Short mmCIF file of C-alpha atoms and ligand atoms in Angstrom, two decimals:
data_model
loop_
_atom_site.label_atom_id
_atom_site.label_comp_id
_atom_site.label_asym_id
_atom_site.label_seq_id
_atom_site.Cartn_x
_atom_site.Cartn_y
_atom_site.Cartn_z
CA GLU A 1 0.00 0.00 0.00
CA GLU A 2 0.93 3.64 -0.26
CA TYR A 3 4.18 4.26 1.76
CA GLU A 4 3.57 7.23 4.00
CA SER A 5 6.78 9.26 4.39
CA PRO A 6 7.56 10.18 8.00
CA PRO A 7 6.77 13.75 9.10
CA THR A 8 9.63 16.09 8.24
CA ASP A 9 8.60 19.16 10.20
CA LEU A 10 8.77 17.95 13.81
CA ILE A 11 7.89 20.52 16.45
CA THR A 12 10.01 19.46 19.41
CA LEU A 13 9.43 20.88 22.89
CA THR A 14 12.66 22.87 22.61
CA ARG A 15 11.63 24.41 19.28
CA HIS A 16 8.17 25.17 20.66
CA ILE A 17 9.50 26.89 23.80
CA LEU A 18 11.97 28.92 21.71
CA SER A 19 9.17 30.00 19.34
CA GLN A 20 7.14 31.22 22.34
CA GLN A 21 10.24 32.91 23.76
CA TYR A 22 10.75 34.81 20.48
CA ALA A 23 7.10 35.88 20.77
CA LEU A 24 8.15 37.66 23.99
CA GLY A 25 10.49 39.78 21.90
CA GLU A 26 13.74 41.32 23.14
CA THR A 27 12.62 41.14 26.77
CA ALA A 28 13.27 37.39 26.55
CA THR A 29 16.53 36.48 28.20
CA GLY A 30 16.20 32.82 27.35
CA ASP A 31 16.34 31.97 31.05
CA LEU A 32 12.86 30.46 31.19
CA THR A 33 13.67 28.51 28.03
CA MET A 34 16.81 27.07 29.61
CA LEU A 35 14.87 26.26 32.79
CA LEU A 36 12.10 24.44 30.91
CA ILE A 37 14.67 22.55 28.83
CA GLY A 38 16.25 21.46 32.12
CA ILE A 39 12.88 20.21 33.34
CA GLN A 40 12.42 18.40 30.01
CA VAL A 41 15.71 16.53 30.43
CA THR A 42 14.69 15.62 33.99
CA SER A 43 11.39 14.22 32.73
CA LYS A 44 13.18 11.97 30.24
CA TYR A 45 15.49 10.67 32.95
CA ILE A 46 12.65 10.02 35.41
CA ALA A 47 10.63 8.35 32.63
CA SER A 48 13.42 5.83 32.02
CA ASN A 49 13.74 5.10 35.76
CA VAL A 50 9.98 4.73 36.23
CA ARG A 51 9.78 2.35 33.30
CA LYS A 52 12.65 0.23 34.64
CA ALA A 53 11.25 0.21 38.19
CA ARG A 54 7.79 -0.72 36.98
CA LEU A 55 9.24 -3.50 34.86
CA ILE A 56 11.43 -4.77 37.71
CA ASN A 57 8.72 -4.63 40.38
CA LEU A 58 6.15 -6.23 38.17
CA VAL A 59 8.32 -9.08 36.88
CA GLY A 60 10.65 -9.22 39.89
CA LEU A 61 13.88 -9.01 37.88
CA ALA A 62 17.02 -9.49 39.97
CA GLY A 63 17.85 -5.79 39.56
CA ALA A 64 15.10 -4.88 42.00
CA THR A 65 17.31 -5.75 44.97
CA ASN A 66 20.86 -4.39 45.05
CA THR A 67 23.59 -6.10 47.01
CA THR A 68 23.10 -3.53 49.76
CA GLY A 69 19.39 -2.70 50.08
CA ASP A 70 19.99 0.94 51.02
CA ASP A 71 21.54 1.72 47.59
CA GLN A 72 18.14 1.15 46.01
CA LYS A 73 16.66 4.62 46.44
CA LYS A 74 12.90 4.80 46.54
CA LEU A 75 11.83 6.07 43.15
CA ASP A 76 10.32 9.27 44.48
CA VAL A 77 13.52 10.13 46.38
CA LEU A 78 15.55 9.33 43.25
CA SER A 79 13.24 11.53 41.14
CA ASN A 80 13.58 14.33 43.69
CA ASP A 81 17.39 14.17 43.59
CA ILE A 82 17.38 14.19 39.77
CA MET A 83 15.12 17.26 39.72
CA VAL A 84 16.98 19.22 42.42
CA ASN A 85 20.37 18.61 40.78
CA ALA A 86 19.14 19.49 37.27
CA LEU A 87 17.46 22.71 38.45
CA ARG A 88 20.52 23.72 40.47
CA ALA A 89 22.78 22.99 37.47
CA SER A 90 20.60 25.15 35.21
CA GLY A 91 21.82 28.25 37.10
CA LYS A 92 18.34 29.77 36.58
CA VAL A 93 16.74 28.78 39.89
CA ALA A 94 16.94 30.75 43.16
CA VAL A 95 14.36 28.81 45.22
CA MET A 96 13.04 25.25 45.04
CA VAL A 97 10.20 23.61 46.94
CA SER A 98 9.79 19.85 46.65
CA GLU A 99 7.10 17.60 48.11
CA GLU A 100 10.01 15.39 49.23
CA VAL A 101 11.92 18.12 51.11
CA GLU A 102 10.65 19.68 54.38
CA GLU A 103 12.28 23.10 53.96
CA ALA A 104 12.52 25.38 50.89
CA ILE A 105 15.89 25.01 49.11
CA ILE A 106 17.51 28.44 48.69
CA VAL A 107 20.20 28.14 46.00
CA LYS A 108 23.42 29.88 47.11
CA GLY A 109 25.67 32.01 44.91
CA ASP A 110 24.76 33.51 41.58
CA SER A 111 21.47 31.66 41.26
CA GLY A 112 18.84 32.59 38.73
CA THR A 113 15.64 34.59 38.97
CA TYR A 114 13.13 31.72 38.95
CA CYS A 115 11.54 29.60 41.67
CA VAL A 116 10.38 26.06 40.91
CA VAL A 117 7.87 24.20 43.09
CA PHE A 118 7.39 20.53 42.28
CA ASP A 119 6.18 17.10 43.23
CA PRO A 120 8.84 14.92 41.58
CA LEU A 121 6.75 11.75 41.49
CA ASP A 122 3.13 12.37 42.39
CA GLY A 123 1.05 9.26 42.97
CA SER A 124 4.17 7.11 43.45
CA SER A 125 2.32 4.76 45.81
CA ASN A 126 0.59 3.51 42.64
CA ILE A 127 3.81 2.54 40.84
CA ASP A 128 3.77 -1.12 41.86
CA ALA A 129 0.30 -1.49 40.36
CA GLY A 130 1.50 -0.05 37.04
CA VAL A 131 -0.75 3.03 37.40
CA ASN A 132 0.32 6.25 35.65
CA VAL A 133 2.29 8.62 37.88
CA GLY A 134 3.79 12.00 37.16
CA THR A 135 5.96 15.01 37.89
CA ILE A 136 4.05 18.25 38.59
CA PHE A 137 5.80 21.66 38.54
CA GLY A 138 5.08 25.37 38.78
CA VAL A 139 7.39 28.34 38.13
CA TYR A 140 7.42 31.81 39.77
CA LYS A 141 9.83 34.68 39.05
CA VAL A 142 11.49 35.90 42.26
CA LEU A 143 9.96 39.06 43.78
CA PRO A 144 11.62 42.29 42.56
CA GLY A 145 15.09 42.66 44.07
CA SER A 146 14.96 39.26 45.80
CA LYS A 147 18.02 37.01 45.70
CA GLY A 148 15.79 34.06 46.62
CA LYS A 149 13.86 33.55 49.85
CA VAL A 150 10.86 31.49 50.89
CA GLU A 151 8.55 34.52 50.53
CA ASP A 152 9.16 34.31 46.76
CA VAL A 153 6.94 31.20 46.68
CA LEU A 154 4.38 32.06 49.39
CA ARG A 155 2.32 33.76 46.68
CA PRO A 156 -0.99 33.04 44.96
CA GLY A 157 -0.88 30.61 42.06
CA LYS A 158 -1.93 33.40 39.67
CA ASP A 159 1.64 34.79 40.04
CA MET A 160 3.07 31.70 38.33
CA VAL A 161 4.70 32.25 34.91
CA ALA A 162 4.61 28.59 33.87
CA ALA A 163 3.22 25.24 35.02
CA GLY A 164 3.07 21.72 33.74
CA TYR A 165 3.26 18.01 34.38
CA THR A 166 4.88 14.94 32.87
CA MET A 167 2.80 11.77 33.01
CA TYR A 168 4.65 8.43 32.93
CA GLY A 169 2.35 5.82 31.47
CA SER A 170 2.14 3.68 28.35
CA SER A 171 3.65 6.77 26.71
CA CYS A 172 5.36 9.76 28.31
CA ASN A 173 3.30 12.96 27.98
CA LEU A 174 4.48 16.43 28.97
CA VAL A 175 1.75 19.10 29.24
CA LEU A 176 2.92 22.71 29.58
CA SER A 177 1.66 26.27 29.76
CA THR A 178 3.72 29.47 29.87
CA GLY A 179 0.57 31.58 29.99
CA ASN A 180 -0.32 31.33 26.29
CA GLY A 181 -2.61 28.30 26.38
CA VAL A 182 -1.75 24.64 27.00
CA ASP A 183 0.28 22.32 24.73
CA GLY A 184 0.86 18.57 25.04
CA PHE A 185 4.00 16.71 23.95
CA THR A 186 4.71 13.00 23.64
CA LEU A 187 8.18 11.55 24.13
CA ASP A 188 9.50 9.86 20.99
CA GLU A 189 12.03 7.55 22.61
CA SER A 190 13.75 6.80 19.30
CA LEU A 191 14.60 10.51 18.97
CA GLY A 192 14.77 11.31 22.69
CA GLU A 193 12.59 14.32 21.92
CA PHE A 194 9.20 15.47 23.16
CA ILE A 195 7.11 16.07 20.03
CA LEU A 196 4.09 18.43 19.91
CA THR A 197 1.10 16.06 19.67
CA HIS A 198 -1.69 18.03 21.43
CA PRO A 199 -1.41 21.69 20.37
CA ALA A 200 -3.69 24.24 22.12
CA ILE A 201 -5.55 21.84 24.45
CA LYS A 202 -9.06 23.16 25.17
CA ILE A 203 -11.19 21.52 27.87
CA PRO A 204 -14.81 20.87 26.71
CA PRO A 205 -17.25 23.37 28.33
CA ARG A 206 -19.12 20.44 29.91
CA GLY A 207 -18.22 16.76 30.35
CA LYS A 208 -19.92 13.53 31.43
CA ILE A 209 -17.35 12.27 33.95
CA TYR A 210 -16.90 12.97 37.64
CA SER A 211 -13.73 12.00 39.48
CA PHE A 212 -13.90 11.95 43.30
CA ASN A 213 -12.77 9.40 45.89
CA GLU A 214 -16.29 8.54 47.04
CA GLY A 215 -14.76 6.32 49.70
CA ASN A 216 -14.58 9.57 51.67
CA SER A 217 -18.34 10.23 51.30
CA LEU A 218 -18.94 9.58 55.01
CA HIS A 219 -16.89 12.74 55.75
CA PHE A 220 -18.01 14.91 52.80
CA ASN A 221 -19.63 18.27 53.59
CA PRO A 222 -23.28 18.88 52.51
CA PRO A 223 -22.49 21.02 49.40
CA THR A 224 -20.23 18.29 48.01
CA LEU A 225 -22.86 15.62 48.72
CA LYS A 226 -25.57 17.79 47.13
CA TYR A 227 -23.48 18.22 43.98
CA LEU A 228 -22.69 14.50 43.67
CA GLU A 229 -26.37 13.68 44.15
CA SER A 230 -27.24 16.07 41.29
CA ILE A 231 -25.03 14.26 38.77
CA LYS A 232 -25.70 10.70 39.98
CA TYR A 233 -29.51 11.11 40.06
CA PRO A 234 -30.05 13.94 37.53
CA ALA A 235 -33.53 15.18 36.55
CA ASN A 236 -32.71 14.35 32.91
CA GLY A 237 -32.14 10.71 33.84
CA LYS A 238 -28.62 10.71 32.38
CA PRO A 239 -26.10 10.20 35.20
CA TYR A 240 -22.41 11.03 34.81
CA SER A 241 -19.80 8.27 34.64
CA ALA A 242 -17.38 7.79 37.54
CA ARG A 243 -13.67 7.60 36.77
CA TYR A 244 -11.14 7.80 39.62
CA ILE A 245 -7.54 6.66 39.12
CA GLY A 246 -6.17 8.01 42.41
CA SER A 247 -3.14 9.53 40.68
CA MET A 248 -3.70 13.28 40.24
CA VAL A 249 -1.72 13.63 37.02
CA ALA A 250 -3.75 10.83 35.37
CA ASP A 251 -7.11 12.15 36.64
CA VAL A 252 -6.31 15.73 35.58
CA HIS A 253 -4.92 14.66 32.17
CA ARG A 254 -8.14 12.78 31.40
CA THR A 255 -10.22 15.75 32.62
CA LEU A 256 -8.31 18.20 30.37
CA LEU A 257 -8.79 15.99 27.32
CA TYR A 258 -12.30 14.58 27.90
CA GLY A 259 -13.87 17.23 30.18
CA GLY A 260 -15.86 16.69 33.38
CA ILE A 261 -14.85 17.46 36.97
CA PHE A 262 -12.08 16.23 39.28
CA GLY A 263 -12.39 16.96 42.98
CA TYR A 264 -10.51 16.45 46.21
CA PRO A 265 -12.79 18.33 48.62
CA ASP A 266 -12.23 19.46 52.18
CA ASP A 267 -14.28 17.28 54.51
CA LYS A 268 -14.90 16.64 58.21
CA LYS A 269 -11.69 14.56 58.40
CA SER A 270 -9.41 16.92 56.41
CA LYS A 271 -10.47 20.55 56.78
CA ASP A 272 -8.17 21.68 53.92
CA GLY A 273 -8.51 18.55 51.80
CA LYS A 274 -5.43 16.51 50.88
CA LEU A 275 -3.81 18.15 47.85
CA ARG A 276 -0.91 20.56 48.34
CA MET A 277 -1.31 24.11 47.02
CA LEU A 278 2.12 24.91 45.62
CA TYR A 279 2.96 21.78 43.63
CA GLU A 280 -0.40 20.08 43.05
CA ALA A 281 -3.37 22.49 43.17
CA PHE A 282 -1.73 25.63 41.71
CA PRO A 283 -0.03 24.07 38.65
CA MET A 284 -3.09 21.97 37.77
CA SER A 285 -5.40 24.96 38.28
CA PHE A 286 -3.10 27.14 36.11
CA LEU A 287 -3.28 24.57 33.30
CA THR A 288 -7.05 24.10 33.69
CA GLU A 289 -7.72 27.85 33.41
CA GLN A 290 -5.32 28.17 30.46
CA ALA A 291 -7.31 25.38 28.76
CA GLY A 292 -10.60 27.28 29.31
CA GLY A 293 -11.76 25.47 32.46
CA LEU A 294 -12.25 26.54 36.11
CA ALA A 295 -10.53 25.60 39.37
CA THR A 296 -12.11 26.42 42.75
CA THR A 297 -11.85 25.57 46.45
CA GLY A 298 -15.67 25.49 46.30
CA THR A 299 -15.94 29.12 47.38
CA ARG A 300 -12.77 30.78 45.94
CA ARG A 301 -10.70 30.70 42.75
CA ILE A 302 -7.74 28.47 43.68
CA LEU A 303 -5.20 30.72 41.92
CA ASP A 304 -6.23 33.63 44.19
CA VAL A 305 -5.34 31.75 47.39
CA THR A 306 -2.08 32.67 49.17
CA PRO A 307 -0.30 29.76 50.90
CA LYS A 308 0.92 30.38 54.47
CA ASP A 309 3.17 27.33 54.42
CA ILE A 310 5.11 25.79 51.52
CA HIS A 311 3.36 22.44 52.10
CA GLY A 312 -0.08 23.96 52.76
CA ARG A 313 -3.16 22.19 51.39
CA CYS A 314 -6.42 23.44 49.86
CA PRO A 315 -9.71 21.91 48.72
CA LEU A 316 -9.80 21.45 44.94
CA PHE A 317 -12.47 21.10 42.26
CA LEU A 318 -11.33 21.60 38.66
CA GLY A 319 -12.48 20.85 35.12
CA SER A 320 -15.08 21.88 32.56
CA LYS A 321 -16.38 25.41 33.14
CA GLU A 322 -20.09 24.48 33.32
CA ASP A 323 -19.49 21.46 35.59
CA VAL A 324 -17.40 23.49 38.05
CA GLU A 325 -20.02 26.28 37.98
CA ASP A 326 -22.66 23.70 38.98
CA LEU A 327 -20.45 22.67 41.92
CA MET A 328 -19.88 26.31 42.96
CA LYS A 329 -23.66 26.86 42.90
CA CYS A 330 -24.10 24.09 45.48
CA TYR A 331 -21.60 25.89 47.73
CA ALA A 332 -23.19 29.32 47.13
CA GLU A 333 -26.66 28.00 48.01
CA TYR A 334 -25.44 26.21 51.16
CA GLU A 335 -26.80 27.95 54.28
CA GLY A 336 -25.56 25.51 56.91
CA PRO A 337 -22.57 25.77 59.31
CA LYS A 338 -19.28 26.54 57.48
P1 P6P B 1 -6.72 9.27 47.78
C1 P6P B 1 -1.51 10.51 45.31
O1 P6P B 1 -1.14 9.98 46.58
C2 P6P B 1 -2.22 11.83 45.56
O2 P6P B 1 -1.37 12.75 46.17
C3 P6P B 1 -2.74 12.38 44.24
O3 P6P B 1 -1.91 12.03 43.18
C4 P6P B 1 -4.12 11.77 44.14
O4 P6P B 1 -5.02 12.58 43.43
C5 P6P B 1 -4.55 11.66 45.60
O5 P6P B 1 -3.35 11.61 46.38
C6 P6P B 1 -5.35 10.39 45.85
O6 P6P B 1 -5.75 10.41 47.22
O7 P6P B 1 -7.00 9.70 49.20
O8 P6P B 1 -7.96 9.31 46.91
O9 P6P B 1 -5.96 7.98 47.66
#
């Protein structure tokens, strides 16, 4: 049959970032480009380790147990070390916050003007079951005149200049926004390049999927229960489908592409919910808004919230505009005790 010649105009992640950088004109220093390229290299390295670990754990290859057990770093610690070292080496980063590190890392010496907050391997408890996991990151510029201090990242998510995630699954997908919409890239392992495969991702205005851990229903607050009731027993007799992977990157990726709503609410057991603001809620809310969706705590736009602590949590509902508006209505109409 007809031989289809391979594409000859590949838009790699590097080329795409540079094209956006040019769009910024002469103000562009190239620093953000270098930083994002550093994150890209990190994602490739983590992808190869995740793939090996998954293979080893699942088929129990000898490599899973080193001669001395303590050499075998847990994958999330390994991913953290890879990310910290790559960001430090980029020379563009003044402050780092990692889910794996208790204190903010202030880079000494002539460090850059960016701050990167990240969860190096979110959902890693799912690795042994072969479930998709991911790296989530957000980028702030330091405050004017700052050489890098923790206050540079105790700011609302709307101050971020870039955010994204890499999902490690059957393929490796990197989804990124620098404030001009959302673009998705797929790692072509034969080239070692992320190729633009999902340009200008737009979340459908309404979906048919809800994604909550209903195992927590006993603790859910009335507005959350009222909303879930409205989509499980709707007047139109067409209930939503339930999809919950339990790995934020996978649940958010599906929500961005298919639409619907993902939620990790506050409840009687966890008054701020479970998800961390800086490196889970803010980056995913940034991407959701850039793709035309909404992201709320139930009563407030998530990107307007200011964290008091670098590991602070907030309730989160994000997804298709109309679905999230329905959720917000349930909160607005709730008259009971806050
Ligand atoms: P639960 C993974 O541990 C994680 O941080 C997110 O990736 C995920 O959305 C959430 O926790 C799942 O939490 O309580 O439903 O298992």
